[in-house]
């Protein structure tokens, strides 16, 4: 019985770590896309790829503004948010993204 509980706990921790890393990667990509959009708006980068990000990816980036914090919230339910975790890095990435959008407005 105890062995089953131990295996269950290990599996749960493994999936939580995988979810945290995945959410961090998505938050970081999201931040980079907003930085590219900001550089296109300010005229720093006017290449074809920056125009494509500006024109084509706005709707998914806008939806991600709402989905990523919800996903992060669900991933840290019933767990402590430590400073050295991927969930905290995701949180910082989201804060920087919202600050960047606030500055662009």
Short mmCIF file of C-alpha atoms in Angstrom, two decimals, residues 4-100:
data_model
loop_
_atom_site.label_atom_id
_atom_site.label_comp_id
_atom_site.label_asym_id
_atom_site.label_seq_id
_atom_site.Cartn_x
_atom_site.Cartn_y
_atom_site.Cartn_z
CA UNK A 4 1.61 2.46 -4.38
CA UNK A 5 1.29 5.81 -2.60
CA UNK A 6 4.99 6.50 -3.16
CA UNK A 7 4.72 5.70 -6.87
CA UNK A 8 1.61 7.86 -7.15
CA UNK A 9 3.40 10.77 -5.49
CA UNK A 10 6.43 10.40 -7.75
CA UNK A 11 4.20 10.35 -10.82
CA UNK A 12 2.31 13.42 -9.63
CA UNK A 13 5.56 15.32 -9.00
CA UNK A 14 6.88 14.31 -12.42
CA UNK A 15 3.75 15.59 -14.18
CA UNK A 16 3.74 18.81 -12.13
CA UNK A 17 7.35 19.50 -13.11
CA UNK A 18 6.57 18.79 -16.76
CA UNK A 19 3.58 21.15 -16.64
CA UNK A 20 5.64 23.89 -14.99
CA UNK A 21 8.37 23.64 -17.62
CA UNK A 22 5.81 23.66 -20.45
CA UNK A 23 4.03 26.71 -19.07
CA UNK A 24 7.37 28.49 -18.62
CA UNK A 25 8.35 27.82 -22.24
CA UNK A 26 4.98 29.12 -23.46
CA UNK A 27 5.22 32.23 -21.27
CA UNK A 28 8.75 32.93 -22.50
CA UNK A 29 7.74 32.54 -26.16
CA UNK A 30 4.75 34.78 -25.48
CA UNK A 31 7.03 37.44 -24.00
CA UNK A 32 9.39 37.25 -26.98
CA UNK A 33 6.48 37.69 -29.41
CA UNK A 34 5.30 40.79 -27.55
CA UNK A 35 8.84 42.17 -27.64
CA UNK A 36 8.94 41.64 -31.41
CA UNK A 37 5.55 43.35 -31.72
CA UNK A 38 6.79 46.27 -29.62
CA UNK A 39 9.95 46.61 -31.69
CA UNK A 40 7.84 46.67 -34.85
CA UNK A 41 5.60 49.38 -33.38
CA UNK A 42 8.56 51.54 -32.41
CA UNK A 43 10.25 51.01 -35.78
CA UNK A 44 13.30 49.16 -34.49
CA UNK A 45 12.59 46.06 -36.59
CA UNK A 46 10.60 46.45 -39.76
CA UNK A 47 11.49 43.16 -41.40
CA UNK A 48 9.05 40.77 -42.99
CA UNK A 49 9.04 38.46 -39.96
CA UNK A 50 8.25 41.33 -37.59
CA UNK A 51 5.39 42.44 -39.83
CA UNK A 52 4.10 38.86 -39.88
CA UNK A 53 4.19 38.69 -36.06
CA UNK A 54 2.47 42.09 -35.88
CA UNK A 55 -0.28 41.24 -38.37
CA UNK A 56 -0.92 37.52 -38.02
CA UNK A 57 -0.18 36.59 -34.41
CA UNK A 58 -2.06 39.31 -32.55
CA UNK A 59 -5.20 37.23 -31.92
CA UNK A 60 -3.36 34.17 -30.48
CA UNK A 61 -1.16 36.47 -28.41
CA UNK A 62 -4.24 38.26 -27.09
CA UNK A 63 -5.93 34.98 -26.09
CA UNK A 64 -2.71 33.81 -24.44
CA UNK A 65 -2.88 36.87 -22.17
CA UNK A 66 -5.86 35.22 -20.48
CA UNK A 67 -5.07 31.52 -20.89
CA UNK A 68 -1.49 31.50 -19.57
CA UNK A 69 -2.24 33.03 -16.13
CA UNK A 70 -5.15 30.62 -15.70
CA UNK A 71 -2.92 27.67 -16.64
CA UNK A 72 -0.25 28.91 -14.23
CA UNK A 73 -2.84 29.25 -11.47
CA UNK A 74 -4.07 25.71 -12.01
CA UNK A 75 -0.53 24.36 -12.01
CA UNK A 76 0.31 25.82 -8.59
CA UNK A 77 -2.92 24.88 -6.82
CA UNK A 78 -2.13 22.99 -3.60
CA UNK A 79 1.60 23.63 -3.98
CA UNK A 80 3.92 26.29 -2.66
CA UNK A 81 5.35 28.78 -5.14
CA UNK A 82 9.07 28.80 -4.46
CA UNK A 83 11.49 31.35 -5.87
CA UNK A 84 13.62 28.73 -7.59
CA UNK A 85 10.81 27.05 -9.55
CA UNK A 86 9.71 27.23 -13.16
CA UNK A 87 6.29 28.40 -12.00
CA UNK A 88 7.87 31.49 -10.43
CA UNK A 89 9.82 32.16 -13.64
CA UNK A 90 6.56 31.89 -15.57
CA UNK A 91 4.95 34.34 -13.17
CA UNK A 92 7.82 36.81 -13.67
CA UNK A 93 7.57 36.41 -17.43
CA UNK A 94 3.86 37.19 -17.34
CA UNK A 95 4.45 40.26 -15.16
CA UNK A 96 7.07 41.56 -17.61
CA UNK A 97 4.69 40.92 -20.52
CA UNK A 98 1.85 42.84 -18.86
CA UNK A 99 4.24 45.67 -18.00
CA UNK A 100 5.41 45.82 -21.63
#
